[in-house]
Short mmCIF file of C-alpha atoms and ligand atoms in Angstrom, two decimals:
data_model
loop_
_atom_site.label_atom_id
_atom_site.label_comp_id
_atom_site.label_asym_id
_atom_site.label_seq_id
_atom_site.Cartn_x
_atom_site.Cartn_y
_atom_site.Cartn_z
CA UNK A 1 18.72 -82.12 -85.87
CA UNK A 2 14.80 -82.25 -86.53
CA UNK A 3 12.76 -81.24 -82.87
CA UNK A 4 12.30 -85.00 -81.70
CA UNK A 5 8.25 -85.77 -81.61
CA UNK A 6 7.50 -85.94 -77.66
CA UNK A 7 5.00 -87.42 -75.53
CA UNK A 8 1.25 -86.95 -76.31
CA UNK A 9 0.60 -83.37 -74.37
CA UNK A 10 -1.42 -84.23 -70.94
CA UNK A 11 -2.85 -80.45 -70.53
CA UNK A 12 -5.07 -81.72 -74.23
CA UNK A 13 -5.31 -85.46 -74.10
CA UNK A 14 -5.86 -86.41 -70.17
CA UNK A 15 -2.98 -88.65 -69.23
CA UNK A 16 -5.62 -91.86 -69.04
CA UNK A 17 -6.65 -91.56 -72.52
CA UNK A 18 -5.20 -93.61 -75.07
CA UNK A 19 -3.32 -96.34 -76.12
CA UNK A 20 -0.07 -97.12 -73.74
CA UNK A 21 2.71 -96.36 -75.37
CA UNK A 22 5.70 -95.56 -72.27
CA UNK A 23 5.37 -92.27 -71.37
CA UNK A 24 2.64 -91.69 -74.02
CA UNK A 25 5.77 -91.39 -76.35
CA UNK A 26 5.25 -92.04 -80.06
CA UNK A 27 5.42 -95.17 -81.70
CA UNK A 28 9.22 -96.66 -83.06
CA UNK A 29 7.27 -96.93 -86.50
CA UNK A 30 5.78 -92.79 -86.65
CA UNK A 31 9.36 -91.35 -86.02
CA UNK A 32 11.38 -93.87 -88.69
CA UNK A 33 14.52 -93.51 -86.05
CA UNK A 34 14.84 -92.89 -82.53
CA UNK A 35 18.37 -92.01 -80.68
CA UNK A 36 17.03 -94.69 -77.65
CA UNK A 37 13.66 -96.58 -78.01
CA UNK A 38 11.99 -98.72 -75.20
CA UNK A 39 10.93 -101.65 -76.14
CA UNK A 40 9.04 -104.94 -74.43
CA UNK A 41 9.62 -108.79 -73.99
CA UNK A 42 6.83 -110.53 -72.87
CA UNK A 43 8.51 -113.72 -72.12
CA UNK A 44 8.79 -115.38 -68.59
CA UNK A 45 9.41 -118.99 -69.93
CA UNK A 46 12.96 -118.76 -67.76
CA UNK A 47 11.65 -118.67 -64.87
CA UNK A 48 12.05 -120.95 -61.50
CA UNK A 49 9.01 -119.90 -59.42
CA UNK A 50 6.30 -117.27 -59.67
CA UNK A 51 5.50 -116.91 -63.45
CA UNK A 52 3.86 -113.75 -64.67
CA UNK A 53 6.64 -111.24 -65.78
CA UNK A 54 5.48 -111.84 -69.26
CA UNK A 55 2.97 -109.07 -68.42
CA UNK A 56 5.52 -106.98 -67.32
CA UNK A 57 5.71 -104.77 -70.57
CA UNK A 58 2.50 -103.98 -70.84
CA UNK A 59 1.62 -103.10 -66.80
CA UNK A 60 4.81 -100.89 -66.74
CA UNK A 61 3.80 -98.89 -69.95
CA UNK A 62 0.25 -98.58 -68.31
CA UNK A 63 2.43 -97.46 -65.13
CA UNK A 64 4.19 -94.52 -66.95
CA UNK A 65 0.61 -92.74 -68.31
CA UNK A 66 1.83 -90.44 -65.33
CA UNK A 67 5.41 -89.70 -66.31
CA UNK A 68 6.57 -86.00 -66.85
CA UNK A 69 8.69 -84.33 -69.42
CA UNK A 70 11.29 -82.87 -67.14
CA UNK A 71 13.77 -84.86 -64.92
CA UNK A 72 14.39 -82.12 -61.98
CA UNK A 73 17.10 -84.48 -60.35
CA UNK A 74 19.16 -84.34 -63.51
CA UNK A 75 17.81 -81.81 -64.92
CA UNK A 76 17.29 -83.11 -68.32
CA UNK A 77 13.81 -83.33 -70.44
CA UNK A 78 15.13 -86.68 -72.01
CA UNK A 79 12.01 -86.68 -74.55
CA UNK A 80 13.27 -82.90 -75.75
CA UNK A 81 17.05 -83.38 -76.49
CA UNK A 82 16.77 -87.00 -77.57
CA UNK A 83 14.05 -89.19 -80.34
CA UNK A 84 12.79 -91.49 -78.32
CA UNK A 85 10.24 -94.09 -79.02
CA UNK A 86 8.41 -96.73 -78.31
CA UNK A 87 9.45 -99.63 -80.25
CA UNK A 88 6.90 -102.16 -78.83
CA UNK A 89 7.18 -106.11 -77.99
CA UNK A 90 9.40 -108.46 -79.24
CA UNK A 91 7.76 -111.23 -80.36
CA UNK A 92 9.07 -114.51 -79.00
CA UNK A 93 8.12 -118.08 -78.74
CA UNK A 94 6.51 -118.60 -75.54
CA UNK A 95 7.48 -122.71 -76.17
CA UNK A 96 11.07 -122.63 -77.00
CA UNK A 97 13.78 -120.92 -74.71
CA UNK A 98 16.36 -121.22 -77.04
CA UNK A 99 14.69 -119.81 -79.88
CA UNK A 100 13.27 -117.29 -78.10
CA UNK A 101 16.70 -115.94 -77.02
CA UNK A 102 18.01 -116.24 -80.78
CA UNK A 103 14.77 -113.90 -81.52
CA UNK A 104 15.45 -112.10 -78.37
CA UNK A 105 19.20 -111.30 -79.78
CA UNK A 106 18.19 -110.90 -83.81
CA UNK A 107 15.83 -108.12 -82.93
CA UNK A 108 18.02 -106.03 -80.51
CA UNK A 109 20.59 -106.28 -83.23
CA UNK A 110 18.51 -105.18 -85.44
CA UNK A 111 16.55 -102.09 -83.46
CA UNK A 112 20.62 -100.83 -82.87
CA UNK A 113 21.77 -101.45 -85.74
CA UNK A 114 21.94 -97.54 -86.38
CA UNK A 115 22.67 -96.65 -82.93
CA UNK A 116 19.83 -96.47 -80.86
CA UNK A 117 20.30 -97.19 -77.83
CA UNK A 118 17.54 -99.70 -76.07
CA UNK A 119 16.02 -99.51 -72.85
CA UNK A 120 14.38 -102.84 -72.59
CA UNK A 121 11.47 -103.98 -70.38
CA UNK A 122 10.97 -107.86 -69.50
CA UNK A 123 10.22 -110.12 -69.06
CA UNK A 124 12.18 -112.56 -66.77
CA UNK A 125 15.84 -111.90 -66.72
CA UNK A 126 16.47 -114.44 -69.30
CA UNK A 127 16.11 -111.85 -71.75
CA UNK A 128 19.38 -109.97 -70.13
CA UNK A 129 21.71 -112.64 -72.17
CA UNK A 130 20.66 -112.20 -75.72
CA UNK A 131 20.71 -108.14 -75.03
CA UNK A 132 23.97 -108.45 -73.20
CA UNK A 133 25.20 -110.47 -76.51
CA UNK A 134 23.62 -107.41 -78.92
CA UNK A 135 25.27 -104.71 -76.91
CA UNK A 136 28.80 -106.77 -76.93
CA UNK A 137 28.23 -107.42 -80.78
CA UNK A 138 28.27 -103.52 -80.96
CA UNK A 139 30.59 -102.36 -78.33
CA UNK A 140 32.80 -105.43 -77.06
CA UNK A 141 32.21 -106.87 -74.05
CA UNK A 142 30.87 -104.35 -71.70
CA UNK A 143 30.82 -103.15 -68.30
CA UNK A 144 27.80 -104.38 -66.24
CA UNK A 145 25.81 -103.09 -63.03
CA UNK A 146 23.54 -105.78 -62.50
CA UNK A 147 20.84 -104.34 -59.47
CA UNK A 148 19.51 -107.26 -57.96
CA UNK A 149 18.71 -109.36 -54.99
CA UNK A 150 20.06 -112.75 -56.92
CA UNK A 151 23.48 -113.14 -58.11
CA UNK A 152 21.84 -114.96 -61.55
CA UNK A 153 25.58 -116.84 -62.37
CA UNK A 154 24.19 -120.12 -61.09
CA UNK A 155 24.80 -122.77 -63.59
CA UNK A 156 21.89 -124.21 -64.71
CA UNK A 157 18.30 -125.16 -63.79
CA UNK A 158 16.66 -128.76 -64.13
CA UNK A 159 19.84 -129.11 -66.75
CA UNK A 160 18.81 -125.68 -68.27
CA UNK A 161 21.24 -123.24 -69.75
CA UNK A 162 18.83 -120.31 -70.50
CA UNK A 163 16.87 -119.40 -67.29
CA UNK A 164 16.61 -116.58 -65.24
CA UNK A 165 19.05 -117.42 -62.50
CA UNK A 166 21.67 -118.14 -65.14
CA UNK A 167 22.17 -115.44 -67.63
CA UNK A 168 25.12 -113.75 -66.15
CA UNK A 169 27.47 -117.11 -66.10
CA UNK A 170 26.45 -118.07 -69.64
CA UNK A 171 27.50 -114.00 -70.97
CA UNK A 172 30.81 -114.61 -68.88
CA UNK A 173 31.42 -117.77 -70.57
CA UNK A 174 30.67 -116.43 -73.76
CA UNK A 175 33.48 -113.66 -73.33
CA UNK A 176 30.98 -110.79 -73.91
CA UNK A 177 31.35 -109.20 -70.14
CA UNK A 178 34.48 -106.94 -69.40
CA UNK A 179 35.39 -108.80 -66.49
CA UNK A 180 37.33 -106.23 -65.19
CA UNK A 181 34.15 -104.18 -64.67
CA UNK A 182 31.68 -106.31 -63.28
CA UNK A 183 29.17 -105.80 -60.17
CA UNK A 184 26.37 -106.74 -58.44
CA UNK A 185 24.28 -104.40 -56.32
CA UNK A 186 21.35 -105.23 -53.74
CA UNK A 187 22.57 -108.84 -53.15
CA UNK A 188 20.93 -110.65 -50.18
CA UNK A 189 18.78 -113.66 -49.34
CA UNK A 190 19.91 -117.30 -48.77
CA UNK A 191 21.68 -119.10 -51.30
CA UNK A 192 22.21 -122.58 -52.19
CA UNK A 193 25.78 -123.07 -50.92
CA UNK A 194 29.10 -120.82 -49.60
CA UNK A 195 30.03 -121.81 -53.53
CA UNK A 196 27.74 -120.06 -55.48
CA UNK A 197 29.76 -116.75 -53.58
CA UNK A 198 33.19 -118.10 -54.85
CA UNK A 199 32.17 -119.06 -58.08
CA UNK A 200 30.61 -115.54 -58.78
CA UNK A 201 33.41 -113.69 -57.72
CA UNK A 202 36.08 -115.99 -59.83
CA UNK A 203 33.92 -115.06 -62.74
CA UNK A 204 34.85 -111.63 -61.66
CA UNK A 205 32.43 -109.90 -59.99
CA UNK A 206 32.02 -107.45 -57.35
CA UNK A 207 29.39 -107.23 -54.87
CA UNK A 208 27.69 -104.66 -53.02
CA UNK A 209 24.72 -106.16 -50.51
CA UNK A 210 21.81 -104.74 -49.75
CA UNK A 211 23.17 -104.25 -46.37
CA UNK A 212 26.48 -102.39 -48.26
CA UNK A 213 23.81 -100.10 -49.23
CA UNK A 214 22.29 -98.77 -45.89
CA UNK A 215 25.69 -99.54 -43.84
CA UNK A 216 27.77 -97.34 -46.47
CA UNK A 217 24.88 -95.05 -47.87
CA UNK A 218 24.26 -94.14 -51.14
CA UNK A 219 27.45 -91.53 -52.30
CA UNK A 220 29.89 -93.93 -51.23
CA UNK A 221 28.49 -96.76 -52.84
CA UNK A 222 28.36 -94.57 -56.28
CA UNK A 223 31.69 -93.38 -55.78
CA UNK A 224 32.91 -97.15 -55.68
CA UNK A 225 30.81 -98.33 -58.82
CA UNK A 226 32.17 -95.50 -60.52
CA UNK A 227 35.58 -96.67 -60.03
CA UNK A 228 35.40 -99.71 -61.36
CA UNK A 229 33.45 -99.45 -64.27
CA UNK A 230 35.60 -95.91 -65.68
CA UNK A 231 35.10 -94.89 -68.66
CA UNK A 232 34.10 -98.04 -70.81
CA UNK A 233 30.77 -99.37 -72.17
CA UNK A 234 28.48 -99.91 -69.51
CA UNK A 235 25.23 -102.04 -69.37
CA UNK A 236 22.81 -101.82 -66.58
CA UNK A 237 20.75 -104.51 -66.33
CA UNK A 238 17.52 -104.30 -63.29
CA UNK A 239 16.02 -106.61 -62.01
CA UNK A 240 12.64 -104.99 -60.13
CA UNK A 241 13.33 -107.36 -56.99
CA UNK A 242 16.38 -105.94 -56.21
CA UNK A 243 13.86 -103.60 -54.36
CA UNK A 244 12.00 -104.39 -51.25
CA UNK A 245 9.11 -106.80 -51.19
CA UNK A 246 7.47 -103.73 -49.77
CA UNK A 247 8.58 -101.19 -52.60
CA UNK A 248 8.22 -104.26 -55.95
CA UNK A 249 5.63 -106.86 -54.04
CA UNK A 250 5.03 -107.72 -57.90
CA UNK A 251 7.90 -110.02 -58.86
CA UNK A 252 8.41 -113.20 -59.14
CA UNK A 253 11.06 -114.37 -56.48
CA UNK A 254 10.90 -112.10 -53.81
CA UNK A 255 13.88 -111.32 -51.07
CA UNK A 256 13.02 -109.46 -47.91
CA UNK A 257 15.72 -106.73 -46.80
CA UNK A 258 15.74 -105.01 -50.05
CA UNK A 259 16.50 -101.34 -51.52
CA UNK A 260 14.00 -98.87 -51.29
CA UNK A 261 12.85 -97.57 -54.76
CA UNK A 262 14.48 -94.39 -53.72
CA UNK A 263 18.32 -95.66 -52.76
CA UNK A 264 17.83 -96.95 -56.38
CA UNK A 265 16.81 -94.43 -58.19
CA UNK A 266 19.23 -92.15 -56.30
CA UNK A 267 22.23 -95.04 -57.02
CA UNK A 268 21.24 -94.49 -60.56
CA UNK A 269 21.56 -90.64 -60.77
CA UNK A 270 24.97 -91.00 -59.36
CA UNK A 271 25.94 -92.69 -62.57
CA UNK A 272 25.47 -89.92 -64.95
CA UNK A 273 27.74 -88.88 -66.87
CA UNK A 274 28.85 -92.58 -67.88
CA UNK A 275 29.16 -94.26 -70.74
CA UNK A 276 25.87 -96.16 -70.74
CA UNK A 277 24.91 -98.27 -74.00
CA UNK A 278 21.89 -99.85 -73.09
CA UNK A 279 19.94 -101.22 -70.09
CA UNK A 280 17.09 -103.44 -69.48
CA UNK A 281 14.42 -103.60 -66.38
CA UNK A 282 13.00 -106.83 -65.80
CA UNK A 283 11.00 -109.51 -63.36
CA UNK A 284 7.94 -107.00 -63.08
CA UNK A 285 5.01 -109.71 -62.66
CA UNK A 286 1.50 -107.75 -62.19
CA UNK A 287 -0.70 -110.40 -60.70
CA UNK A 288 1.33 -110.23 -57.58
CA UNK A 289 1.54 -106.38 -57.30
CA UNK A 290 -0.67 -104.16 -55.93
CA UNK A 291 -1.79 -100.83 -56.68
CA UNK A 292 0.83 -100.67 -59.35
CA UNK A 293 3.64 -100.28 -56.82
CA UNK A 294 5.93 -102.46 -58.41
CA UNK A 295 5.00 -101.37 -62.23
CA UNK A 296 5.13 -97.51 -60.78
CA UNK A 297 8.94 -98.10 -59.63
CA UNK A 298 9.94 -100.32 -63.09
CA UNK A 299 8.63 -96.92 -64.93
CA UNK A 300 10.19 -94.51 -62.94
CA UNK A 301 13.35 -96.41 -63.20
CA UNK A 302 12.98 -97.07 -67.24
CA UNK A 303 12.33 -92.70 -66.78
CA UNK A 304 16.04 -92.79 -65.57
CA UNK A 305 17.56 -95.17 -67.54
CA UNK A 306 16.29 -93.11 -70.59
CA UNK A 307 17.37 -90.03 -68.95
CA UNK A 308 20.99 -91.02 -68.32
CA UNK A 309 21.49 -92.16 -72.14
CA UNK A 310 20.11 -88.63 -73.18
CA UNK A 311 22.66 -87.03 -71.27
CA UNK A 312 25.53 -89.35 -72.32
CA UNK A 313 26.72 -87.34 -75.25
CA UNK A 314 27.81 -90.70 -77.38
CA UNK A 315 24.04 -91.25 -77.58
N1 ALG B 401 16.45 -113.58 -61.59
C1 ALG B 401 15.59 -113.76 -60.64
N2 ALG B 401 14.65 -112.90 -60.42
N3 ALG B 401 15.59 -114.83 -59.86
C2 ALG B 401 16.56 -115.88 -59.91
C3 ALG B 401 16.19 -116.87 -58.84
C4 ALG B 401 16.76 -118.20 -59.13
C5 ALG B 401 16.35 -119.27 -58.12
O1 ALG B 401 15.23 -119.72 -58.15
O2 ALG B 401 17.20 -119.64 -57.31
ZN1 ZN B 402 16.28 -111.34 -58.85
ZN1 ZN B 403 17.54 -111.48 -61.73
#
């Protein structure tokens, strides 16, 4: 294997110089191939209240100017024993949800088509259904951890299929989950009926609150993921609200009681050594956020995400 290309060096180019690619990585297009490549979608036409997360690419690669080489916690420099790249935005019609999931899909396909592995940042969590149908297409249907405060398997919105409280249901329907491996984690916040519980866990899901998470702490919580998701493909899909208002103000339906950006990251960590395939971090809408909190977590969690698929050996 060729040395991968890394990040531009911060001790010669000051970390604020530039043009934003995440973690000053190089672009998809200088390396030819990348074993995982990050890569945007600027589309928020799914969603059912604050708009904005079409932004959300671009603030969180702004966010990660600050991002280091080495990952002390699991002791991995991802950017050293992995190619990976910045693959930019997928370009999608701001108009049409249902073409824009069709591009959505067509262009994941394509950037894995000889196994890179994405790390995708949204977006509204529409975009989780046509990446969820690119990893399947690839690996059959797939594990999921799906971090968020919302359950996203309601039905439909307005008479919607495609929004961003209904991915989950439609990938379910459409046979491309392993619904023997199927969770949510930082659930909380009202709901619209007892239902929307018992129709989410006859689709198969498991579900660890927000509350789970400070009652049981972190390890245990791991420990019981781990379980049920084994050995097979996994797909981690993020929604930045599955944090506290106080740790991701910058999102577009916010739930008080949330995680704090560290019980996340820390969740996270206690995955390695799985099978990951691909993951996605979405909802991160900059005109609410302040001082970059929000896009500072969504990079420090995309930092992870790459992390864990350098050190998953089938990468
Ligand atoms: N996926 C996110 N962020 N939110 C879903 C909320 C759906 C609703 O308005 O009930
Ligand atoms: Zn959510
Ligand atoms: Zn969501």
């Amino acid at each position: 294997m060729t040395k991968p290309r890394g990040p531009v060096d911060s001790s010669r180019v000051p970390r604020f110089a530039g043009p934003a690619t995440f973690a000053r990585l190089p672009r998809l297009d200088e390396v030819g191939r990348a074993d995982v490549a990050v890569v945007g979608v600027p589309f928020d036409a799914g969603v059912s209240y604050r708009p904005g997360a079409r932004f959300g690419p671009s603030a969180v690669r702004e966010a990660s100017r600050l991002l280091r080489p080495y990952h002390p916690a699991l002791d991995v420099s991802p950017f050293a024993v992995r190619q990976v790249a910045d693959a930019g935005d997928i370009a999608c019609n701001p108009f049409d949800i249902n073409e824009a999931v069709e591009t959505i899909e067509e262009a994941a396909s394509r950037l894995t088509a000889d196994g890179t592995r994405l790390v995708t940042i949204g977006g509204d969590h529409t975009v989780a259904l046509p990446l969820l149908r690119a990893a399947a297409r690839l690996h059959g249907p797939v594990a999921l951890l799906h971090f968020d405060a919302h359950l996203d398997t309601w039905d439909t919105y307005f008479g919607a299929e495609y929004t961003h409280g209904t991915p989950f249901r439609r990938a379910v329907e459409e046979g491309i989950l392993d619904t023997e491996a199927l969770a949510h984690v930082g659930t909380r916040g009202p709901l619209y009926a007892e239902k929307d519980l018992d129709d989410d866990k006859r689709m198969g899901f498991g579900v660890v609150t927000s509350a789970d998470v400070m009652r049981r702490g972190v390890d245990e919580v791991v420990d019981a993921l781990r379980q049920r998701i084994g050995d097979r493909p996994l797909y981690l899909s993020i929604d930045i609200d599955v944090l506290d208002p106080a740790h991701a103000p910058g999102t577009g339906t916010p739930e008080a009681g949330g995680l704090t950006s560290r019980e996340l990251l820390e969740i996270l960590r206690g995955l390695a050594g799985g099978n990951l395939v691909g993951a996605d971090v979405v909802e991160v809408a900059p005109a609410y956020d302040h001082a970059e909190i929000t896009s500072v977590a969504a990079s420090h969690v995309a930092y992870d995400l790459i992390s864990l698929l350098a050190l998953n050996e089938r990468s």
